[in-house]
Coordinates of C-alpha atoms and ligand atoms in Angstrom, one line a residue:
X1 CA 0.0 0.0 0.0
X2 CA 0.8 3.1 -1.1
X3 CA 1.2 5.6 1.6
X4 CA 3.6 8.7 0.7
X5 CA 3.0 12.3 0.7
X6 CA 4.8 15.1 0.7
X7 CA 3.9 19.4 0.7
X8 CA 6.4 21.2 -0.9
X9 CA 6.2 25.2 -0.3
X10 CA 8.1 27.7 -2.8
X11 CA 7.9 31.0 -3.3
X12 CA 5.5 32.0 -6.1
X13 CA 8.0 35.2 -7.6
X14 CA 11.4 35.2 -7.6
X15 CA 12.7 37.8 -9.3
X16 CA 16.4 38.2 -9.9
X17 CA 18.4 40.6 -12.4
X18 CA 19.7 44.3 -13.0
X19 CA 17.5 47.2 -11.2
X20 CA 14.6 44.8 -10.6
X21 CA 13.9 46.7 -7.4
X22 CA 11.7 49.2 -9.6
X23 CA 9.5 46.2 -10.2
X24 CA 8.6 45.3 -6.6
X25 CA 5.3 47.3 -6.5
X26 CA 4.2 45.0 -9.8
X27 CA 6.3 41.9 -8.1
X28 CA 4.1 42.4 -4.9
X29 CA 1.1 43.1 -6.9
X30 CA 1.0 39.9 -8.7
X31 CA 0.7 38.1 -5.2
X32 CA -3.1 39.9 -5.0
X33 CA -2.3 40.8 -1.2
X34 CA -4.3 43.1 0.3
X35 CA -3.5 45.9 2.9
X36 CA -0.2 48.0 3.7
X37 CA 3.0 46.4 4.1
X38 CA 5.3 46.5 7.0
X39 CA 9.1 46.9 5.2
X40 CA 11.7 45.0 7.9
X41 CA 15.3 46.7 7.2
X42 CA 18.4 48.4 8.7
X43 CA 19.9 51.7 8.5
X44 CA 22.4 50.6 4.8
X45 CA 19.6 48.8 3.2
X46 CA 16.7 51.2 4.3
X47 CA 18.5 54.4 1.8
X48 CA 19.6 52.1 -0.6
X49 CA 16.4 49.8 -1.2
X50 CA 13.7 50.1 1.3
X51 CA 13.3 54.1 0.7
X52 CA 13.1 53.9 -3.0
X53 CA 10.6 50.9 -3.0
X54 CA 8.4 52.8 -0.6
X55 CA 8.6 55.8 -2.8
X56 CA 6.9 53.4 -5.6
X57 CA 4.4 52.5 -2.8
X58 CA 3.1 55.9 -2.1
X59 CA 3.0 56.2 -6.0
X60 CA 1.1 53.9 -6.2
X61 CA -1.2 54.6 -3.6
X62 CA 0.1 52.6 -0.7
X63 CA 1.6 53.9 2.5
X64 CA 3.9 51.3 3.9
X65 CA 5.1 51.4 7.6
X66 CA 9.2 51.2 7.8
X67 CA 10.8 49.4 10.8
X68 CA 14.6 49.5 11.0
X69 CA 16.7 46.9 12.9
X70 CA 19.7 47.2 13.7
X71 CA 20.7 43.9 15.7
X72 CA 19.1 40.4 15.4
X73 CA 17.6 39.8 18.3
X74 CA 14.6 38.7 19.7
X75 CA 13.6 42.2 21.1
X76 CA 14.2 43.4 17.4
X77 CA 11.7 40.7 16.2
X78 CA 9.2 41.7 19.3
X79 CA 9.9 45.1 18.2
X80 CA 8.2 44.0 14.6
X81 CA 5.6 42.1 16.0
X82 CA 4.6 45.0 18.2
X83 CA 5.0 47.8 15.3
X84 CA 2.9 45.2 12.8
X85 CA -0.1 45.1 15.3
X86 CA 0.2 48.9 15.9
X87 CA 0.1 50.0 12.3
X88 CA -2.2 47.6 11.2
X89 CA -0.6 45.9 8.4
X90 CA -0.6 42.9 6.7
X91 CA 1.9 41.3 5.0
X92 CA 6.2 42.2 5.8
X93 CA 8.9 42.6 3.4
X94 CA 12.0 42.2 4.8
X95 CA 14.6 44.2 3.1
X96 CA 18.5 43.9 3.5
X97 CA 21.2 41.6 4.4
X98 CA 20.6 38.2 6.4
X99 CA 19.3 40.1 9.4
X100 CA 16.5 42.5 8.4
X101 CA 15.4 39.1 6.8
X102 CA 15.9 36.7 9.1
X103 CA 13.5 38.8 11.5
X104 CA 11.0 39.5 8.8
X105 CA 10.5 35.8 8.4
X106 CA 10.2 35.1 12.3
X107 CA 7.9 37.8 12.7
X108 CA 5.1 37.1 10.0
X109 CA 5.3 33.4 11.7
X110 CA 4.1 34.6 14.7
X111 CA 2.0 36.8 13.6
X112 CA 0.5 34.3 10.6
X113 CA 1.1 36.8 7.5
X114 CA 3.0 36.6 4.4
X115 CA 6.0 38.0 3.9
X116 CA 8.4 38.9 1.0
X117 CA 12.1 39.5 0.5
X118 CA 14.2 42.1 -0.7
X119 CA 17.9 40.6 -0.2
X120 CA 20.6 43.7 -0.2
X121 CA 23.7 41.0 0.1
X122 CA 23.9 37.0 -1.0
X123 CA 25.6 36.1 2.3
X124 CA 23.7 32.9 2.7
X125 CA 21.2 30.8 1.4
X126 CA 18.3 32.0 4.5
X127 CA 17.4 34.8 2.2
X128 CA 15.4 32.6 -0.3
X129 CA 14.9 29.3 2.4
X130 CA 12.2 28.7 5.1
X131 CA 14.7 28.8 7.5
X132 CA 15.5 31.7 9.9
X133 CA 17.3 32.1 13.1
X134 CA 18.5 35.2 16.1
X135 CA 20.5 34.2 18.7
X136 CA 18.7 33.3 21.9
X137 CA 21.4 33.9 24.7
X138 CA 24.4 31.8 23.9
X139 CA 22.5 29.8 21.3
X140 CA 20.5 30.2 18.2
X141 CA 16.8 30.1 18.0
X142 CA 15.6 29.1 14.7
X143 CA 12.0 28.5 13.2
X144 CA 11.1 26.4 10.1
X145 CA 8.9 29.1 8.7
X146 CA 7.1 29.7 5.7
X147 CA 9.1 30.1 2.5
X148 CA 9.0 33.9 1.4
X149 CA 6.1 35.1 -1.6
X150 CA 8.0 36.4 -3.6
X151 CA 11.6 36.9 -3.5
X152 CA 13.3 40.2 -5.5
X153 CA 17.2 40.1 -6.1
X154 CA 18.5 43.2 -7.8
X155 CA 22.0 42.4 -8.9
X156 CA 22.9 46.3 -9.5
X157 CA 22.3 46.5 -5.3
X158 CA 24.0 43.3 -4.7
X159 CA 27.0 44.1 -6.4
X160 CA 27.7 46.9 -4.0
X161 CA 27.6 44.8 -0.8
X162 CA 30.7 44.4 0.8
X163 CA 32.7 41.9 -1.2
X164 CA 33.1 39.5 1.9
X165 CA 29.3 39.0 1.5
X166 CA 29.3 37.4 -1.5
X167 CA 31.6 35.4 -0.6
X168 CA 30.3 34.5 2.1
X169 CA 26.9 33.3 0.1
X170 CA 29.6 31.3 -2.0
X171 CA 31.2 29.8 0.4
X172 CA 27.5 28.6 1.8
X173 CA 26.8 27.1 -1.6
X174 CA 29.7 25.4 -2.0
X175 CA 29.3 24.1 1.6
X176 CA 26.4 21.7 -0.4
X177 CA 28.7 19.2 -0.9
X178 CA 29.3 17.9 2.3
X179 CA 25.7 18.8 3.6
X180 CA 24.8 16.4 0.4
X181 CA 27.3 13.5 1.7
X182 CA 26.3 13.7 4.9
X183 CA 22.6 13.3 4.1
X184 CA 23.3 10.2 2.1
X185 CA 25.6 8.3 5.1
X186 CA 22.4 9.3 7.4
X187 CA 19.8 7.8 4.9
X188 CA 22.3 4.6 4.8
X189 CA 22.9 4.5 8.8
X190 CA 20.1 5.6 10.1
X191 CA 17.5 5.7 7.7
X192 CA 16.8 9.5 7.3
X193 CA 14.0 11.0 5.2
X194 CA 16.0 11.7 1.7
X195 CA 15.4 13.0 -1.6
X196 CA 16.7 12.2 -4.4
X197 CA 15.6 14.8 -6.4
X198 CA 16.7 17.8 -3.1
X199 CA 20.3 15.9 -3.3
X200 CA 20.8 16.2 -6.7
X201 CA 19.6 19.6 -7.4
X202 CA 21.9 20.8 -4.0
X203 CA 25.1 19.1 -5.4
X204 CA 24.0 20.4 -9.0
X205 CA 24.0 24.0 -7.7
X206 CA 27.5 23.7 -5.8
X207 CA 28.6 22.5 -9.3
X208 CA 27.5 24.7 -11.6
X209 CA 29.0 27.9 -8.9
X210 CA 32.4 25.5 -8.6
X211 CA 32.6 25.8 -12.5
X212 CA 31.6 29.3 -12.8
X213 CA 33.8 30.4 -10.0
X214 CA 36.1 32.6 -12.0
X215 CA 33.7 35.0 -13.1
X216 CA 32.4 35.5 -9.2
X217 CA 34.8 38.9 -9.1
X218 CA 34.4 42.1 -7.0
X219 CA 32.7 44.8 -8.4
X220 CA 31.2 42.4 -10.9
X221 CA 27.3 42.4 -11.2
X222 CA 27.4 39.1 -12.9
X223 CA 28.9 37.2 -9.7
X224 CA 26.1 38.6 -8.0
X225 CA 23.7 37.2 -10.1
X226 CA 25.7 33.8 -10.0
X227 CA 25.5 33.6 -6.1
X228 CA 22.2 34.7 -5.7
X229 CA 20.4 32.3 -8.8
X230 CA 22.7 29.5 -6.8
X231 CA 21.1 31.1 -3.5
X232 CA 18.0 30.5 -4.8
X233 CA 18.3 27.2 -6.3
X234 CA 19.3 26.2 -3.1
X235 CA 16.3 27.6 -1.5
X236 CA 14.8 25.3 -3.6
X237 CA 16.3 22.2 -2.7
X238 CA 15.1 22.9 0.8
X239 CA 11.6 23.2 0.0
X240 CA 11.7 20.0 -1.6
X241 CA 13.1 18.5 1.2
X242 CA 11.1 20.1 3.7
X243 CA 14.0 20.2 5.6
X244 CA 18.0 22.0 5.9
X245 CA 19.5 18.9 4.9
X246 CA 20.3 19.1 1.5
X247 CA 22.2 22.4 2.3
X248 CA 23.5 21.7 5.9
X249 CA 25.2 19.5 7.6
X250 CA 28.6 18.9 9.8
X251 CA 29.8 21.8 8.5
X252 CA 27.1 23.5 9.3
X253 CA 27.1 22.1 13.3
X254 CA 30.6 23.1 13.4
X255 CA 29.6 26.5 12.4
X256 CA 26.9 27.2 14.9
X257 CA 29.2 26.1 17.7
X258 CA 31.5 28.6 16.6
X259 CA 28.3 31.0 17.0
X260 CA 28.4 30.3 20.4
X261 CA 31.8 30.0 21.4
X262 CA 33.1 32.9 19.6
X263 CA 29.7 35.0 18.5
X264 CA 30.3 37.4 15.9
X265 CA 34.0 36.4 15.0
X266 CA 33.4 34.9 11.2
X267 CA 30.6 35.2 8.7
X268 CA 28.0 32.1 8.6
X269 CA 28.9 31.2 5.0
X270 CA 33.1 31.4 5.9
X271 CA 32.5 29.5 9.0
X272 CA 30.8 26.5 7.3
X273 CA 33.5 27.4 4.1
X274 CA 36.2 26.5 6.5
X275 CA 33.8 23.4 8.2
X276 CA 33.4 21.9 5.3
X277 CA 36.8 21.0 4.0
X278 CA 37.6 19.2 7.3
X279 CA 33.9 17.2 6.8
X280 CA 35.1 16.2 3.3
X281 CA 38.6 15.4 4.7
X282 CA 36.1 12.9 7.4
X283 CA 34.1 11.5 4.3
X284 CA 37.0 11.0 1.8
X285 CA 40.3 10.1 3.9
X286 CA 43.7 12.3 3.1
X287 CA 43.5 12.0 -0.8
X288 CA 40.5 13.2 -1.3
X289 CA 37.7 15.7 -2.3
X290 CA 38.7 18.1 0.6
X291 CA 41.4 19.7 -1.6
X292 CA 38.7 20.2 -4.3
X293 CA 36.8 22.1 -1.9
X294 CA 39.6 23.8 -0.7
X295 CA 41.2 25.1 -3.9
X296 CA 37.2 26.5 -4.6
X297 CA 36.9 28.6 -1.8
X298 CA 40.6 30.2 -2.3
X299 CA 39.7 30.3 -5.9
X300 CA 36.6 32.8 -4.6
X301 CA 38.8 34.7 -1.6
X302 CA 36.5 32.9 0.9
X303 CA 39.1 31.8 4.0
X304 CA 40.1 28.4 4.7
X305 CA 42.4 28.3 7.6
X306 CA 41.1 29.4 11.0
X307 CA 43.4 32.6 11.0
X308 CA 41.8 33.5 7.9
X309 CA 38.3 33.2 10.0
X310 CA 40.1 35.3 12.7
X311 CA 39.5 32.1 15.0
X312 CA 42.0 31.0 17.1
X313 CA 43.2 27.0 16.7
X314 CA 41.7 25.6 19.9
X315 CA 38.6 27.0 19.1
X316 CA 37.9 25.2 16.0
X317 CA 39.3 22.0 18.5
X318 CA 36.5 22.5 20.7
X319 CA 34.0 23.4 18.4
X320 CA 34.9 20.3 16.5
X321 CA 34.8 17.6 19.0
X322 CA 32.0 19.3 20.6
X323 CA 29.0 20.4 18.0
X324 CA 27.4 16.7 17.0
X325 CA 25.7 17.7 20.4
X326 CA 23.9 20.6 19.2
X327 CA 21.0 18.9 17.5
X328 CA 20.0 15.6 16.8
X329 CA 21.5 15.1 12.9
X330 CA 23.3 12.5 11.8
X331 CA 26.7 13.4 10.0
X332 CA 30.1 12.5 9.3
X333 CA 31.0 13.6 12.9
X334 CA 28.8 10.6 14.7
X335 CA 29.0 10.6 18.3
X336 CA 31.7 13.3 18.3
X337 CA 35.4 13.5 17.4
X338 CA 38.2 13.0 20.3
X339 CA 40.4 15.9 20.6
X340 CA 43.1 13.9 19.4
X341 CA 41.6 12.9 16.2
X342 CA 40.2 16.6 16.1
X343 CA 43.8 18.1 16.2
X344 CA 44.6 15.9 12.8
X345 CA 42.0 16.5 10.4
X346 CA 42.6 20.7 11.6
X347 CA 46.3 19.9 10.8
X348 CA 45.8 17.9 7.9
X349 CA 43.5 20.1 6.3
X350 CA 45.5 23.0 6.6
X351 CA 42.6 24.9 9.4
X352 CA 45.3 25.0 12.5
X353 CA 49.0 25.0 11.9
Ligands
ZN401 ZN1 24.3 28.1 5.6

């Protein structure tokens, strides 16, 4: 007997290319939502992108309500919540980096309304996924939320985010690979949920930014547009699994342990850069893949040494034999690395000297 299902969400528009900002009004209109909007940004993003789109608002006969953030936190995401039921609105739009997003997409959960987004900088792959996340003391909080509506990339504004950025958000992609492998050893060990389809289309997109890698260049609008189309096909992946897998694994855990040890010290997408060649060093012994990896992030200035990350060596020793703990997900890592063992796939790898 048959008995399979499975509900995949997307986002209905996503929009990604050169000035498409001066769409969103039409972008947003082709949703049929009704009511004002509540525009979620910070103090860069808000003159660059959230002033001009609300100027097409109010030409269009729409006042939105603005709320800047500058931390994300979960007063910042009250502080939404709070302005959203004030002004009576009813849909969000979170425009900026990772941040102003990530707490768009937590607020319109709570508060049960759509929301769209307006990514200034393709840092990492939560501005197109379902999945968001603030810190919450010394760990992260994160929700499996609703995909965003619509989703509008303008590669003229991304192209002028700090270069680091975009690295970053290559880094992330590239980061697939081992998310990927691990997925596939937890379908063999321990029988995890998998798709085939999520897999392929995850390892596809760290591919096709692998082999386009030298034309992701600063000050080039067309390595925007690379990252963010890979951003979003990795969005996609997720939404098909239903789940972070396909885009997150050891390298991933290694990375949020670093959030907590060290908040603040590295960007999310170098973090699990640097994460993920010691995970492919795990999966594929000293000759292996892990160079491959490796050589692609250098290739893109992304680091791949813990000095590089501005993270000192025992650090990435005690977030290594320590993060397996921080959620129940099967990966490369097991039951936890000793130290020992730790210490020679840092030293092998290159990550500690
Ligand atoms: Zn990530």
């Amino acid at each position: 007997m048959f008995e399979k299902s499975t509900w995949i969400r997307l986002p209905r528009n996503v929009v990604v290319g050169h000035g498409v900002i001066d769409n969103a009004v039409d972008v947003i209109d082709d949703l049929h939502l009704q009511g004002r909007p509540l525009f979620v940004t910070s103090p860069t993003p808000r003159e660059v992108a959230a002033d001009p789109i609300a100027a097409d608002f109010e030409a269009a006969g729409v006042e939105p309500a603005v709320v800047t953030v500058e931390t994300a936190t979960f007063d910042a995401v009250e502080r939404v919540i709070e302005t959203a039921e004030a002004e009576d609105v009813s849909y969000l739009v979170g425009i900026g980096g990772g941040k102003a997003i990530d707490i768009a997409k937590m607020a319109s959960d709570h508060l049960e309304m759509g929301f769209c987004s307006v990514p200034t900088a393709a840092s990492h792959d939560g501005i197109v996924s379902n999945r968001g996340s603030v810190p919450d003391g010394d760990t992260r909080h994160s929700v499996a939320a609703e995909p965003p509506l619509a989703v509008i990339a303008d590669t003229e504004v991304l192209a002028e985010a700090p270069w680091e950025l975009t690295t970053a958000g290559c880094a992330d992609i590239i980061s697939n690979y081992t998310a990927v492998m691990d997925w596939r050893l937890a379908k063999r060990l321990k029988d995890a949920e998998y798709s085939e389809y999520s897999a392929a289309l995850s390892e596809m997109t760290a591919e096709i930014l692998v082999d386009n890698a030298d034309m992701v260049r600063p000050g080039l609008e067309e390595s925007a547009w690379i990252v963010t189309k890979a951003l979003v096909s990795s969005g996609v992946a997720m939404s098909i699994a239903g789940s972070s897998r396909p885009a997150s694994g050891a390298e991933h855990l290694f990375s949020h342990q670093l959030d907590r040890l060290e908040p603040g010290a590295a960007l999310h997408g170098h973090q699990v850069g640097v994460g993920s060649i010691m995970a492919a060093y795990l999966h594929g012994g000293e000759r292996g893949f892990w160079q491959d990896i490796r050589s692609a992030l250098a290739s893109i200035d992304a680091p791949t040494t813990a000095e590089e990350l501005g993270i000192d060596d025992e650090t990435v020793i005690e977030a290594l034999t320590t993060c397996h703990e921080i959620r129940d997900r099967y990966t490369i890592l097991g039951d936890g690395m000793d130290e020992r063992a730790a210490r020679e796939v840092a030293t092998k790898t290159g990550v500690i000297s």
